[in-house]
Amino acid sequence: MAAQVLVVGSANVDLAVKAERRPQGGETVLGADTEVLPGGKGANTAVAAAKLGADVALVGAVGDDSFGTLLLESLRDSGVRADHVRTVDRPTGVAYITVTPDGENSILVSPGANRALCPEAVAAALPGARVLVASMEVPLSTVEHALVSAKEAGVRTVLNLSPVAEVAEQALSGLDVLLVNQHEAAWLLGAEPVDAMRLLELGPKAAVVTKGASGAVVVTGEGSSEIRAPKVEAVDTTGAGDAFAGAFSTALARGANIVDAATSGVKVATMSVRRRGAQPSYPNAAELE
Ligand code: ATP
């Protein structure tokens, strides 16, 4: 049986090191012990959905190496179907993260296997899905193909356009939901402050702009709705956008309307910023109650 939520996106191992400062060109700095954590926007989104009890599959790619094994095991342990994660002849994607005492992260991503995620990988996973959610750390051609073929198959489509990039008009027109943060929205519109309504001119039926501690705004042809985030002490916002995408898509697959789905996204993402890490910070269904 097909999964109800289909995530098309990246899987990376995050290698995080705390250091007093980040090295400059030609310099070596000694840091703390390396933390090895599962990450990548696609995997994070899928895990956020699985923790809420969604029937979710990731369409992705890892390498034939120990990091690939680690990612496949962690996806399965979190309840994500990994049968559409291909093992390819390139190294598993890695994000090298330096964390300094001011809390600032600098991240170098080596996409590796994610670059080998081909459009054909999507077709086999598509039949029976209710919602397809795609993000952008995989080849643009694969994302565009996924959106167009999902639309043809009558599957609802969500594009988390992050990291932001130019996307073919064909993929945006008829898209059910464009999901971006404020910076991505400003980049797309070429203007600040962001007028979220104008995102609809790019072709999607609805758009959601997440606004960090301020929550999110939903725009459709019928108007706009603000969703406020509850005030919390934010400890670590890593992967908050992916938590939103996972919860939002789960709610849509369960039949919620877009405003209710975004309300669920804000609730889950806001809970996630109260704890460290990306995937470990995501709440499960019981915690949400
Ligand atoms: P990230 O890059 O950190 O994964 P993002 O930039 O894609 O996140 P944001 O708009 O910063 O997306 O955050 C997504 C959601 O996370 C928000 O809609 C909100 O629900 C929650 N969130 C993020 N930061 C905070 C915060 N400081 N306090 C409360 N909620 C937050």
PDB file of C-alpha atoms in Angstrom, residues 229-234 270-271 273-274:
ATOM      1  CA  ALA A 229       2.881  31.194  17.524  1.00  0.00           C
ATOM      2  CA  PRO A 230       2.575  30.808  21.298  1.00  0.00           C
ATOM      3  CA  LYS A 231       5.378  32.570  23.204  1.00  0.00           C
ATOM      4  CA  VAL A 232       8.070  30.056  24.115  1.00  0.00           C
ATOM      5  CA  GLU A 233      11.705  30.088  25.131  1.00  0.00           C
ATOM      6  CA  ALA A 234      13.492  29.176  21.895  1.00  0.00           C
ATOM      7  CA  THR A 270       6.941  25.977  18.021  1.00  0.00           C
ATOM      8  CA  MET A 271       7.225  22.930  20.286  1.00  0.00           C
ATOM      9  CA  VAL A 273      12.253  25.097  19.072  1.00  0.00           C
ATOM     10  CA  ARG A 274      12.033  24.436  22.814  1.00  0.00           C
TER      11      ARG A 274
END
